[in-house]
PDB file of C-alpha atoms in Angstrom:
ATOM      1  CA  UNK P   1       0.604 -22.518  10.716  1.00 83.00           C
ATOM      2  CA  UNK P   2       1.720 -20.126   8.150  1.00 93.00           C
ATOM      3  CA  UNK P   3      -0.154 -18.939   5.605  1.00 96.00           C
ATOM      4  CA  UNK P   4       1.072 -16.806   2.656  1.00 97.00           C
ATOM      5  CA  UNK P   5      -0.458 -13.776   1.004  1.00 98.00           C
ATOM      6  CA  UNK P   6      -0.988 -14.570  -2.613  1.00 97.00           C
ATOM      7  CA  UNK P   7      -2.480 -12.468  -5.162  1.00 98.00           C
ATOM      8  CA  UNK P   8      -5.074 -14.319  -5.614  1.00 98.00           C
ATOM      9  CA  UNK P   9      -6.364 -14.099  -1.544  1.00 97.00           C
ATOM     10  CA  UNK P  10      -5.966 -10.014  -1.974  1.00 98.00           C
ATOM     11  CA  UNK P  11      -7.946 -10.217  -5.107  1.00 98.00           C
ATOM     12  CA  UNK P  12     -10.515 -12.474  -3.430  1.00 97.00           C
ATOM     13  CA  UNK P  13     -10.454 -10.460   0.033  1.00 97.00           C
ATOM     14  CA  UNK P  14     -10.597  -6.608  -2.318  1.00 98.00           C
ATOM     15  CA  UNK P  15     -13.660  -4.522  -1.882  1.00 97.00           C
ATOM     16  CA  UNK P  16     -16.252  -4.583  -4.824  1.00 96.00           C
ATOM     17  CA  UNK P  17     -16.671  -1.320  -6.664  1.00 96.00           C
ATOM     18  CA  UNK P  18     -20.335  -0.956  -8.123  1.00 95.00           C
ATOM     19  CA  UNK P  19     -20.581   0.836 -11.261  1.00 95.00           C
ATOM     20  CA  UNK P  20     -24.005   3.106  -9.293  1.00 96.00           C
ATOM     21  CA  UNK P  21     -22.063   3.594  -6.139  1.00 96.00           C
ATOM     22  CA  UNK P  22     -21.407   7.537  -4.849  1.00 96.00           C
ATOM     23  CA  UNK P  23     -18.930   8.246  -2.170  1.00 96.00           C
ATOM     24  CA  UNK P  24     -21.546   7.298   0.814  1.00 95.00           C
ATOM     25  CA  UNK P  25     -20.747   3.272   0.021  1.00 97.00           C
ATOM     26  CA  UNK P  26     -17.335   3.418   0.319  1.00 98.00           C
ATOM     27  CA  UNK P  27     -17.305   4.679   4.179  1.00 98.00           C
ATOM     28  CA  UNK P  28     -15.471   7.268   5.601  1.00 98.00           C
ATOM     29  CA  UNK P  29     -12.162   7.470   7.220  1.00 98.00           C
ATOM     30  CA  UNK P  30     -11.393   9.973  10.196  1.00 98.00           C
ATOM     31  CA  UNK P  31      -7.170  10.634  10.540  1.00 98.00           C
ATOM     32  CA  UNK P  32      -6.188  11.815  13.740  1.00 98.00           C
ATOM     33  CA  UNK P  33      -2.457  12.238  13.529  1.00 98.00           C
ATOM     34  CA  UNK P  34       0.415  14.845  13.183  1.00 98.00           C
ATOM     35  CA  UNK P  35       2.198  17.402  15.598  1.00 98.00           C
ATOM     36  CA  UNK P  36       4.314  20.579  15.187  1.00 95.00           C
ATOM     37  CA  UNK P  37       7.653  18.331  14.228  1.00 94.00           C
ATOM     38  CA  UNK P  38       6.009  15.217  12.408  1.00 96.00           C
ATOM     39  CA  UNK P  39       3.603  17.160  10.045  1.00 93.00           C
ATOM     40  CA  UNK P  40       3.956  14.839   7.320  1.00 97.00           C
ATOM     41  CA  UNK P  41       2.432  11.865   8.913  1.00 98.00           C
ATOM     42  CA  UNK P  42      -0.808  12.439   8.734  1.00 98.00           C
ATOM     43  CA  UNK P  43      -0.672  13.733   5.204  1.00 98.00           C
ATOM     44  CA  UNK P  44       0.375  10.474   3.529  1.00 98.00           C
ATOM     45  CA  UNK P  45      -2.320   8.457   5.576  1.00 98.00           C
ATOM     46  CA  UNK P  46      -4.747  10.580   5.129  1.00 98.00           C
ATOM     47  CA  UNK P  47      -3.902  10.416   1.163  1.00 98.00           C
ATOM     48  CA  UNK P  48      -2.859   6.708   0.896  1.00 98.00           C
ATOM     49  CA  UNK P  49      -6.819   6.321   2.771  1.00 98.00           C
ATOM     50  CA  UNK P  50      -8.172   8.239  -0.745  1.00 98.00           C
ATOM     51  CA  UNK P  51      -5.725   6.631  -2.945  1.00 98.00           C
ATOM     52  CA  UNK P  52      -6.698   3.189  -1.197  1.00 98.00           C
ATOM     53  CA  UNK P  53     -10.693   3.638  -2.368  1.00 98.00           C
ATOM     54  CA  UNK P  54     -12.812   5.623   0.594  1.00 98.00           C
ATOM     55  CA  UNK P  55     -15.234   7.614  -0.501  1.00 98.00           C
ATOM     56  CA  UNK P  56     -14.140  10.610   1.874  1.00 98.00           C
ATOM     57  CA  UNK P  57     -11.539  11.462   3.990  1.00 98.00           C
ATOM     58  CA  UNK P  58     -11.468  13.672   7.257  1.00 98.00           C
ATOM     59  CA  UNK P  59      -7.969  15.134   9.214  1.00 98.00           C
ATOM     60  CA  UNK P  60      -8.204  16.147  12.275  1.00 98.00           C
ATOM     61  CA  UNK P  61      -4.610  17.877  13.174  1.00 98.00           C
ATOM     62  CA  UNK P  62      -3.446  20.807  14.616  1.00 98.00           C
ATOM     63  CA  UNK P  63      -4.714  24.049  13.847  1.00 97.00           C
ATOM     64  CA  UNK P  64      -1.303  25.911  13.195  1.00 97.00           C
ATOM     65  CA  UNK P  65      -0.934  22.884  10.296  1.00 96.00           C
ATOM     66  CA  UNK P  66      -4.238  23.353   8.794  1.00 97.00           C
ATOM     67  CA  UNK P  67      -4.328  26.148   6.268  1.00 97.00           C
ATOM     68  CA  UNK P  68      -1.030  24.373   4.523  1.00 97.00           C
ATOM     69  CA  UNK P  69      -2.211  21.034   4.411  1.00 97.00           C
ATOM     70  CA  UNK P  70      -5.699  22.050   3.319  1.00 96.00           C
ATOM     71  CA  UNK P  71      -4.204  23.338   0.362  1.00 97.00           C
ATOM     72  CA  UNK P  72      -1.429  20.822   0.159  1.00 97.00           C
ATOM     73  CA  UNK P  73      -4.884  17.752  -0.014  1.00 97.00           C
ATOM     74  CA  UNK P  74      -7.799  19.933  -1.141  1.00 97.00           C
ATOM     75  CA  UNK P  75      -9.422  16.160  -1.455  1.00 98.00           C
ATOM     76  CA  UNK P  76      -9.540  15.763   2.365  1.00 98.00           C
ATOM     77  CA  UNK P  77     -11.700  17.569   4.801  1.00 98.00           C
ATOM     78  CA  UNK P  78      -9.472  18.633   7.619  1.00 98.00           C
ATOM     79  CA  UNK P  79     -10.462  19.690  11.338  1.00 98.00           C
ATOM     80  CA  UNK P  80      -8.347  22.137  12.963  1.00 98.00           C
ATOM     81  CA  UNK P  81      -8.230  21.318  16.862  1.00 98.00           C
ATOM     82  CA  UNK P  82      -6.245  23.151  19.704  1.00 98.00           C
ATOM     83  CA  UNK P  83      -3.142  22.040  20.585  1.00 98.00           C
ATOM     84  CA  UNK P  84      -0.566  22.636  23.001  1.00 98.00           C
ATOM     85  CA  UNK P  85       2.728  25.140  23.620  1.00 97.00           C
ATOM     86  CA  UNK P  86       4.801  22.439  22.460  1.00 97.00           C
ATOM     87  CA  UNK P  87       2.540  21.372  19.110  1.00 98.00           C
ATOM     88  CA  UNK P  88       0.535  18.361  20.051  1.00 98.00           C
ATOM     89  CA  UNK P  89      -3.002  17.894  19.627  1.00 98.00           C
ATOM     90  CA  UNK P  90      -4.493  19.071  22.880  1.00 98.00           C
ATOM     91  CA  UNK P  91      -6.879  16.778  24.886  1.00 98.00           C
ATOM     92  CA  UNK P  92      -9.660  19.467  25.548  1.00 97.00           C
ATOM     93  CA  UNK P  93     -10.077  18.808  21.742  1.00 98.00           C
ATOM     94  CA  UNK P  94     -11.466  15.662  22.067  1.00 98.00           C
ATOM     95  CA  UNK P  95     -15.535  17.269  22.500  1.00 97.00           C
ATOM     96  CA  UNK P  96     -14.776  19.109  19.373  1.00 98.00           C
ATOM     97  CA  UNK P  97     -13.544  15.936  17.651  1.00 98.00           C
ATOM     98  CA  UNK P  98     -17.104  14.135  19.136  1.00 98.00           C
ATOM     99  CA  UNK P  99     -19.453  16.661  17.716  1.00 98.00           C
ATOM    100  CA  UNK P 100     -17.685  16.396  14.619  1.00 98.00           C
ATOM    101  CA  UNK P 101     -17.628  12.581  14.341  1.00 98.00           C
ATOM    102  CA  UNK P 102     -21.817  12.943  15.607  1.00 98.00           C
ATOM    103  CA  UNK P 103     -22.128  14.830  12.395  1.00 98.00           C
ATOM    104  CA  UNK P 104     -19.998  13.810   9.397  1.00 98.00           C
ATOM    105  CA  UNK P 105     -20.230  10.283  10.970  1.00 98.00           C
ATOM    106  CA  UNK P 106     -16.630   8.371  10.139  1.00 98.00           C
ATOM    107  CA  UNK P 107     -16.789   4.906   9.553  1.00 98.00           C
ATOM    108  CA  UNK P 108     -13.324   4.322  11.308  1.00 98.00           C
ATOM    109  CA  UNK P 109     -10.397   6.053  12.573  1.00 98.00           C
ATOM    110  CA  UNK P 110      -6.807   5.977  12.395  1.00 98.00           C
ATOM    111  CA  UNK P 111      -5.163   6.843  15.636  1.00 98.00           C
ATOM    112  CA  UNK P 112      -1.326   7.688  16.462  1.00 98.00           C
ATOM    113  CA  UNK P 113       0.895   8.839  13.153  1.00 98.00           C
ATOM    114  CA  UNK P 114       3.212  11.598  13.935  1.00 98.00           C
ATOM    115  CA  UNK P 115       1.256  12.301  17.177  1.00 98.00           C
ATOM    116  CA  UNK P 116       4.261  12.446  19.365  1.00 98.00           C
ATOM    117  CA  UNK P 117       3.160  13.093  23.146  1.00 96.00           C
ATOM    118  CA  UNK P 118      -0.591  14.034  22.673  1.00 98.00           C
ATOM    119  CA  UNK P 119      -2.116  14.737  25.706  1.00 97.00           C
ATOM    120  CA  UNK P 120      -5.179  13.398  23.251  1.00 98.00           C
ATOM    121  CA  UNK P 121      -4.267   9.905  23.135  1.00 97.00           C
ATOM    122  CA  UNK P 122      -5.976   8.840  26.405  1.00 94.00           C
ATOM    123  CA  UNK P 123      -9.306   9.632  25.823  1.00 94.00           C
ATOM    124  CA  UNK P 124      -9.068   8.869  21.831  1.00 95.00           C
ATOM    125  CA  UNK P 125      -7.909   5.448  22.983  1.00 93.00           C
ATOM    126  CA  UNK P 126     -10.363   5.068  25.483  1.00 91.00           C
ATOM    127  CA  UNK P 127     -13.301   6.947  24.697  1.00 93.00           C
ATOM    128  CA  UNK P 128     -13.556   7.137  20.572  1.00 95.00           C
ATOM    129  CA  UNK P 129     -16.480   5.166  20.057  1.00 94.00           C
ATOM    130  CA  UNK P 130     -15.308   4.013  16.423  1.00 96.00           C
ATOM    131  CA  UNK P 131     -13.260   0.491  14.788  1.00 97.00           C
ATOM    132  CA  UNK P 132      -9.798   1.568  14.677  1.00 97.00           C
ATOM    133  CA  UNK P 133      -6.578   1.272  13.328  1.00 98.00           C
ATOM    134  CA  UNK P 134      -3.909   1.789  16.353  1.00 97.00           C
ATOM    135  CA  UNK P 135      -0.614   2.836  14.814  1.00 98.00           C
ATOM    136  CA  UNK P 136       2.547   4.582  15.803  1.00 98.00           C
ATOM    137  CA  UNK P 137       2.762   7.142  18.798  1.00 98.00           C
ATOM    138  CA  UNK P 138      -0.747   5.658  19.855  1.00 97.00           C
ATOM    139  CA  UNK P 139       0.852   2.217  20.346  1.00 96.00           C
ATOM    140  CA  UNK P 140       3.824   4.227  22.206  1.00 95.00           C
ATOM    141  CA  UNK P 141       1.237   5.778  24.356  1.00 95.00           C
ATOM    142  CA  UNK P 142      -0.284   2.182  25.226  1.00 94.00           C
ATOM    143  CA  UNK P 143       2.943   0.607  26.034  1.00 94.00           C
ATOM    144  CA  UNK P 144       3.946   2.968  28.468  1.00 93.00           C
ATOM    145  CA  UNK P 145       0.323   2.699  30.035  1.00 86.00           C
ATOM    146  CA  UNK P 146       0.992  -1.015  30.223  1.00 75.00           C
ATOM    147  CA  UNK P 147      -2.111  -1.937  28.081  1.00 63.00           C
ATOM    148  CA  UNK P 148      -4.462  -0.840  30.372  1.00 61.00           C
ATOM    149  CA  UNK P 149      -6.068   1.065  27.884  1.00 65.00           C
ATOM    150  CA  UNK P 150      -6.404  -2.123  25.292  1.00 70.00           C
ATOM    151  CA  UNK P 151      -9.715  -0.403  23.201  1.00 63.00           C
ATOM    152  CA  UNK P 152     -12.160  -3.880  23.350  1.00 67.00           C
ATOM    153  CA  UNK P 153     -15.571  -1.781  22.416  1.00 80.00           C
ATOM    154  CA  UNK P 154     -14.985  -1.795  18.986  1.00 91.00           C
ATOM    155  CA  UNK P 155     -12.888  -4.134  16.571  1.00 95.00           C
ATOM    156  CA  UNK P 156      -9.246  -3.024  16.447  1.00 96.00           C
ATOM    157  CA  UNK P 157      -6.248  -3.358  14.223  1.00 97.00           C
ATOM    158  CA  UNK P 158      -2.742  -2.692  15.522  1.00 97.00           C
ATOM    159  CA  UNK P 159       0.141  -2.086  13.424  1.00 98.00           C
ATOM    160  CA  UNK P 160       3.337  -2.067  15.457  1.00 98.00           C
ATOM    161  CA  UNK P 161       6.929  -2.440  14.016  1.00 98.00           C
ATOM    162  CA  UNK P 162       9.434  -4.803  15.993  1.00 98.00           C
ATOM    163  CA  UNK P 163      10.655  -2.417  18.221  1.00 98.00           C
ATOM    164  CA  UNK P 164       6.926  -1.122  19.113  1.00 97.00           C
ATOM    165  CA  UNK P 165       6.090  -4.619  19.303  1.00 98.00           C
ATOM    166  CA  UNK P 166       8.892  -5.460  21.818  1.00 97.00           C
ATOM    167  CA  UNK P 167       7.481  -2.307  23.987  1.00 96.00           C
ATOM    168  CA  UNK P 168       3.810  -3.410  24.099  1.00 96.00           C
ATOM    169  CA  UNK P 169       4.701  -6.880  25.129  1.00 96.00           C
ATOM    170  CA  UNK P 170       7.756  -5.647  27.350  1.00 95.00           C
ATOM    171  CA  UNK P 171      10.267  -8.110  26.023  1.00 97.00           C
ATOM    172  CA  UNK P 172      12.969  -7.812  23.316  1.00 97.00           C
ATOM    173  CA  UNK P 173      13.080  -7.188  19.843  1.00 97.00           C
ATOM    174  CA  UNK P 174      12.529 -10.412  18.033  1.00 97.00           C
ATOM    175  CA  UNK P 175      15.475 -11.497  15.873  1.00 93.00           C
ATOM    176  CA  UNK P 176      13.856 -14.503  14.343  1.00 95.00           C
ATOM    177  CA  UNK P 177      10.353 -15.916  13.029  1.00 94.00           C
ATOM    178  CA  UNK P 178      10.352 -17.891  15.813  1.00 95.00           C
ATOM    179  CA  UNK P 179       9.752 -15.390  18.017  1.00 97.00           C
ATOM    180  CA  UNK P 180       7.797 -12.703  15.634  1.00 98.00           C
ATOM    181  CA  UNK P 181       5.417 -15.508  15.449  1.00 96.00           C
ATOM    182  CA  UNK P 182       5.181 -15.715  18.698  1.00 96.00           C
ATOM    183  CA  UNK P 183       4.580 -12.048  19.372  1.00 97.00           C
ATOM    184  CA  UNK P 184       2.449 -10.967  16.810  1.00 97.00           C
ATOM    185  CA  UNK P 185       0.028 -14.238  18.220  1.00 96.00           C
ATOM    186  CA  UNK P 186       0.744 -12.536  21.627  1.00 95.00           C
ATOM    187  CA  UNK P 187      -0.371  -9.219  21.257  1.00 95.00           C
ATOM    188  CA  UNK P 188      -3.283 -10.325  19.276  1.00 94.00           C
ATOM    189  CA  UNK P 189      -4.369 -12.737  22.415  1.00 93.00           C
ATOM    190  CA  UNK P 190      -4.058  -9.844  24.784  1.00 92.00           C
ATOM    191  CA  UNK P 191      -6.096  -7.017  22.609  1.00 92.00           C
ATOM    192  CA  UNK P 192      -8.552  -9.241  21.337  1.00 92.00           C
ATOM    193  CA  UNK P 193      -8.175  -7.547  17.789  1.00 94.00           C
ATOM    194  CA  UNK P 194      -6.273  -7.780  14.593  1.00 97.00           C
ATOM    195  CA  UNK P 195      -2.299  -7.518  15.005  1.00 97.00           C
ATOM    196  CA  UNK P 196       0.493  -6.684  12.581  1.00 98.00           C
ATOM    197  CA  UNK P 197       4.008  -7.281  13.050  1.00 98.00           C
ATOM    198  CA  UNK P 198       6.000  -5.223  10.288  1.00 98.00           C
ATOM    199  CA  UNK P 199       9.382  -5.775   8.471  1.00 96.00           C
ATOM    200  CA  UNK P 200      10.674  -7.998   5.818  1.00 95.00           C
ATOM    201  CA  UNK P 201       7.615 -10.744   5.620  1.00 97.00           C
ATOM    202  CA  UNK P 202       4.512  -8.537   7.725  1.00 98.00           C
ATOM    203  CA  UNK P 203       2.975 -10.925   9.266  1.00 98.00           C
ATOM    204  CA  UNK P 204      -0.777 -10.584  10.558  1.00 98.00           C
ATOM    205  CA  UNK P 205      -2.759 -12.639  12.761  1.00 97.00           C
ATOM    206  CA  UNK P 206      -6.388 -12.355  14.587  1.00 93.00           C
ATOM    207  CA  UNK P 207      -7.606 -12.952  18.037  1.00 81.00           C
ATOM    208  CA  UNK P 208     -10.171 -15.029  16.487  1.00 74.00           C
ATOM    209  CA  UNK P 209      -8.012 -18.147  14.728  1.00 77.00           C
ATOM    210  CA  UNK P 210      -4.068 -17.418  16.777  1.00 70.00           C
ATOM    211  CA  UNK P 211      -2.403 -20.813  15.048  1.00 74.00           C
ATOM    212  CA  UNK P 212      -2.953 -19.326  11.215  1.00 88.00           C
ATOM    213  CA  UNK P 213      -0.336 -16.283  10.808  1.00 97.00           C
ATOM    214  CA  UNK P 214      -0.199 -14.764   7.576  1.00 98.00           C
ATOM    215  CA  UNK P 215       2.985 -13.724   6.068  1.00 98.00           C
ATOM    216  CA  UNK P 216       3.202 -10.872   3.278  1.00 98.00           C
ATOM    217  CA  UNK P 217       4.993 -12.311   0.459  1.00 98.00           C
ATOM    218  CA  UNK P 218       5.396  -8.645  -2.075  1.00 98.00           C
ATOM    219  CA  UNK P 219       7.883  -5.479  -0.344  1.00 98.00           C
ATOM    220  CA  UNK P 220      11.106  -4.812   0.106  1.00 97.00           C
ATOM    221  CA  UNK P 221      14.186  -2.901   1.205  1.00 98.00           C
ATOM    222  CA  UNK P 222      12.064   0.148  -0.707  1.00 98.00           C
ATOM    223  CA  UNK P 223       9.967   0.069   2.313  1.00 98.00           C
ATOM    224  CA  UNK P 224      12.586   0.796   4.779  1.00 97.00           C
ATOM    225  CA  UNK P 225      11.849   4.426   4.880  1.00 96.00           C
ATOM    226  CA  UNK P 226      10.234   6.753   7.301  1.00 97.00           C
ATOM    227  CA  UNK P 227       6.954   6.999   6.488  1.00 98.00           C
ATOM    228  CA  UNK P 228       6.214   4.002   5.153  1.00 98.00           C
ATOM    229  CA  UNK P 229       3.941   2.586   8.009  1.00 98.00           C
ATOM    230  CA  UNK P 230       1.939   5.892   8.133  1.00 98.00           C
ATOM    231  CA  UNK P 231       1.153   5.023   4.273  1.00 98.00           C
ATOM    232  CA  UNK P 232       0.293   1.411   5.296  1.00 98.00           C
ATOM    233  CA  UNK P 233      -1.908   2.358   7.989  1.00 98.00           C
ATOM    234  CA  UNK P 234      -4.195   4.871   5.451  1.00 98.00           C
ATOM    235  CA  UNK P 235      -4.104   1.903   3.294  1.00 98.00           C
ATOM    236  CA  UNK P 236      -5.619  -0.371   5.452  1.00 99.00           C
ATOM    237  CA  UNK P 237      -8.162   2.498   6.533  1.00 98.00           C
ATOM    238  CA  UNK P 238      -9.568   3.279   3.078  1.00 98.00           C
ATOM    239  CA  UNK P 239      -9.570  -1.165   2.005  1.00 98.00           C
ATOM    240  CA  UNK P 240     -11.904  -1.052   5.606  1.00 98.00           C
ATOM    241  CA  UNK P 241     -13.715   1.813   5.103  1.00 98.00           C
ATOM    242  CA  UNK P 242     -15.237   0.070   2.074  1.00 98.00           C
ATOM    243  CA  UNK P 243     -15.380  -3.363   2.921  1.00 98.00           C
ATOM    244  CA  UNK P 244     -16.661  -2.469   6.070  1.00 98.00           C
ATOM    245  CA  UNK P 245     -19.646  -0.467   4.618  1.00 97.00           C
ATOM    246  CA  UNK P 246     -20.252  -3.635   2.517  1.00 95.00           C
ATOM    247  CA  UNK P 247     -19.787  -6.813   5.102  1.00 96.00           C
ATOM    248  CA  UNK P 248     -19.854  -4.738   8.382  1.00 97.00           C
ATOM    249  CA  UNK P 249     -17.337  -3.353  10.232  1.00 97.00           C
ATOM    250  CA  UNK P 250     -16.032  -6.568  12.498  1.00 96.00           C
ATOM    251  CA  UNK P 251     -12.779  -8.774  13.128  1.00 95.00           C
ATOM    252  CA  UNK P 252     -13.760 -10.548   9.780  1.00 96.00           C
ATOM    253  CA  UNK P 253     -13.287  -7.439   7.536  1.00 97.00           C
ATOM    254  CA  UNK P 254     -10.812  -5.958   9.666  1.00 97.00           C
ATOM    255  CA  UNK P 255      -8.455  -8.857   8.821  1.00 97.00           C
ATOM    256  CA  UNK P 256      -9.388  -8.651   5.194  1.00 98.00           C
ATOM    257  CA  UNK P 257      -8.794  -5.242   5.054  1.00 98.00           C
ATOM    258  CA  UNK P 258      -5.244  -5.985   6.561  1.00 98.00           C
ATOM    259  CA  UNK P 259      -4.270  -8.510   4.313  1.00 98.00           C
ATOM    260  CA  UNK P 260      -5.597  -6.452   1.369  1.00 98.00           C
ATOM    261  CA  UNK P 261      -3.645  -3.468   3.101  1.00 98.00           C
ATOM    262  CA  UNK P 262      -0.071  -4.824   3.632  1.00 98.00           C
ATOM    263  CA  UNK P 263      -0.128  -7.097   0.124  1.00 98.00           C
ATOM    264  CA  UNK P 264      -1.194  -3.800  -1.690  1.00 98.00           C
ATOM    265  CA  UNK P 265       1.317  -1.766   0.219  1.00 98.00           C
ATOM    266  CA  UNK P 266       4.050  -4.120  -0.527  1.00 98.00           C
ATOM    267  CA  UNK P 267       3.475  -4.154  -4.568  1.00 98.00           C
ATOM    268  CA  UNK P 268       2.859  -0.300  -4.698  1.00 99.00           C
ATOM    269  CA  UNK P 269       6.695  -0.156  -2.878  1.00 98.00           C
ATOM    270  CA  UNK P 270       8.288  -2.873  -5.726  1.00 98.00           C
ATOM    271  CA  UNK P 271       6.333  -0.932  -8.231  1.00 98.00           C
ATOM    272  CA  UNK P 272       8.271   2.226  -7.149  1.00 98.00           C
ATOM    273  CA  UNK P 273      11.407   0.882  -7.049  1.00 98.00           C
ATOM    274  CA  UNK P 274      11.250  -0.136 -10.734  1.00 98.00           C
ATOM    275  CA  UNK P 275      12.340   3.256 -11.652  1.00 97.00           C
ATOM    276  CA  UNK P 276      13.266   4.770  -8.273  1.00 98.00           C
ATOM    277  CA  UNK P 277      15.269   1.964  -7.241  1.00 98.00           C
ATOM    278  CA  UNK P 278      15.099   0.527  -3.475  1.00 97.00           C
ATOM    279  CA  UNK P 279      17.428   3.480  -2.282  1.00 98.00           C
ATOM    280  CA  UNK P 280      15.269   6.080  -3.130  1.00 98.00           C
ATOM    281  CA  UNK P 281      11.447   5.224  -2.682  1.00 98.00           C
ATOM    282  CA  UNK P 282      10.461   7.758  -0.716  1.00 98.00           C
ATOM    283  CA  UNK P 283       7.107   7.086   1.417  1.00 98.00           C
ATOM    284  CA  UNK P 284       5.142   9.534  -0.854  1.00 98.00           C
ATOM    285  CA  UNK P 285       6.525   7.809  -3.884  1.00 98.00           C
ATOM    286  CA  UNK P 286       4.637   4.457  -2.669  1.00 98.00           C
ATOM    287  CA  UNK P 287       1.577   6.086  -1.847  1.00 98.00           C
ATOM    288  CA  UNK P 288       1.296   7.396  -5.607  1.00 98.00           C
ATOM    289  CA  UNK P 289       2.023   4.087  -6.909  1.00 98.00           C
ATOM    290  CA  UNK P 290      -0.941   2.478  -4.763  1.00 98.00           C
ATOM    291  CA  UNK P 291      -3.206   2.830  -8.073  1.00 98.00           C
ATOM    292  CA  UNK P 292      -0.708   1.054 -10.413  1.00 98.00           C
ATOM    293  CA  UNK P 293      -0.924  -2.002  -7.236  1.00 98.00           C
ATOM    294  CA  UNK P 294      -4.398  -2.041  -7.079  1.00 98.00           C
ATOM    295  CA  UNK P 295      -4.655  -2.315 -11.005  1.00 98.00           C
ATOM    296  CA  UNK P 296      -1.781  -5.513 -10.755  1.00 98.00           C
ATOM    297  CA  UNK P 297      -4.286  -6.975  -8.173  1.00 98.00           C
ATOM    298  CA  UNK P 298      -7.350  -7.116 -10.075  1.00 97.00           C
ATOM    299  CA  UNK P 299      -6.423  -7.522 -13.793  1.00 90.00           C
TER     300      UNK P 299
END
């Protein structure tokens, strides 16, 4: 069964505001992305997370990219961490990353944008105690590991496009809805968590009910730009951030945040190409315009 995502389910699914809330009740995101050549991937996550509603933002990234992007997103709190010859977040900087997360305490994490060949990804994957969102070079990294390190600990959502799809399952790109139903309920039967399959129509489906797929029903050709999915996946962070400090952080709110995430993500695109036009929406251009969504959504 295939269920569409209205307006009116985003509305109902959005996280509640209160007028005598500070920026403790609206969680906290931790972004671990970004490598020498992909530096911009973890700066429109880690700003479409703010943009989306948390309360704060942390970066962890590579120390040679930290005193520009500090002062390119004075908002977010960034960790410098070692990295290697080649520009990848190093993996002895994972028992930095712990004490950090033991003190400022994230709510969840976003693993994998512009991370390229991190020798970090194997023990963020496997030994981050913390509800993730699995995107990009971290789904590359668990396809070529042949899912053995599938994170079960904590409630997941994974946000591969077609062709990372077709990699984690090990079978082709899927050229109809036939089969991107069928993978998307694949993948979600095998990691036990929340799964996205992107492209024209995103469709998302949980462990928990495989039959009901839901199918986005706002975006466009506007989103066919690199970058987008790095802005989808902060989305999604900042929507569970908060409703996960409100209804706990478990499959329920992870799939709420998700359908909040790629509905919102969609609009904020259209609304850019209004004036921009579908050719050229950049990424950043639809992370600015996830206010004007948000506003569409609720009024």
């Amino acid at each position: 069964m295939i269920k569409k995502i209205t307006r009116e389910d985003a509305l109902h699914l959005f996280p509640v505001r209160p007028p005598d809330a500070n920026k403790g009740s609206f969680g906290r995101v931790l972004v671990v992305a970004g490598s020498r050549t992909m530096c911009g991937a973890g700066f429109l996550c880690a700003k479409s997370a703010l943009l989306a509603g948390a309360g704060l933002v942390f970066w962890a990234l590579p120390k040679s990219m930290q005193p520009a992007f500090a002062a390119a997103l004075p908002e977010v709190i960034t960790l410098p961490l070692a990295e290697t010859e080649e520009g990848y977040l190093a993996a002895e900087a994972f028992d930095e990353l712990q004490s950090f997360c033991a003190d400022r305490k994230p709510s969840v994490a976003v693993i994998g944008p512009g991370m390229g060949k991190s020798p970090l990804l194997s023990r963020l994957l496997t030994e981050l105690d913390l509800p993730q969102i699995v995107d990009a070079d971290a789904l590359n990294f668990m396809a070529a590991e042949n899912g053995i390190v599938w994170p079960h600990n904590t409630p997941v959502i994974y946000t591969p496009h077609p062709g990372e799809m077709a990699r984690l399952l090990k079978t082709d790109i899927a050229r109809d809805e036939k089969a991107r139903l069928s993978q998307v309920r694949e993948l979600a039967r095998q990691t036990g968590g929340v799964c996205l399959l992107k492209g024209a129509g995103t469709l998302v489906c949980a462990e928990e009910e495989l039959s009901a797929v839901w199918q986005n029903t706002t975006g466009g050709p506007a989103l066919a730009k690199a970058g987008s999915g790095d802005v989808l996946s902060g989305m999604i962070a900042g929507l569970w951030a908060q409703l996960g400090a409100q209804n706990g952080f478990n499959l329920q709110s992870a799939l709420s945040a998700a359908l909040c995430g790629v509905y919102a993500h969609g609009l904020a695109g259209d609304l850019a190409a209004q004036t921009r036009t579908d050719y050229g929406v950049l990424a950043g251009d639809t992370a600015l315009h996830i206010p004007a969504a948000i506003k569409e959504i609720l009024n």
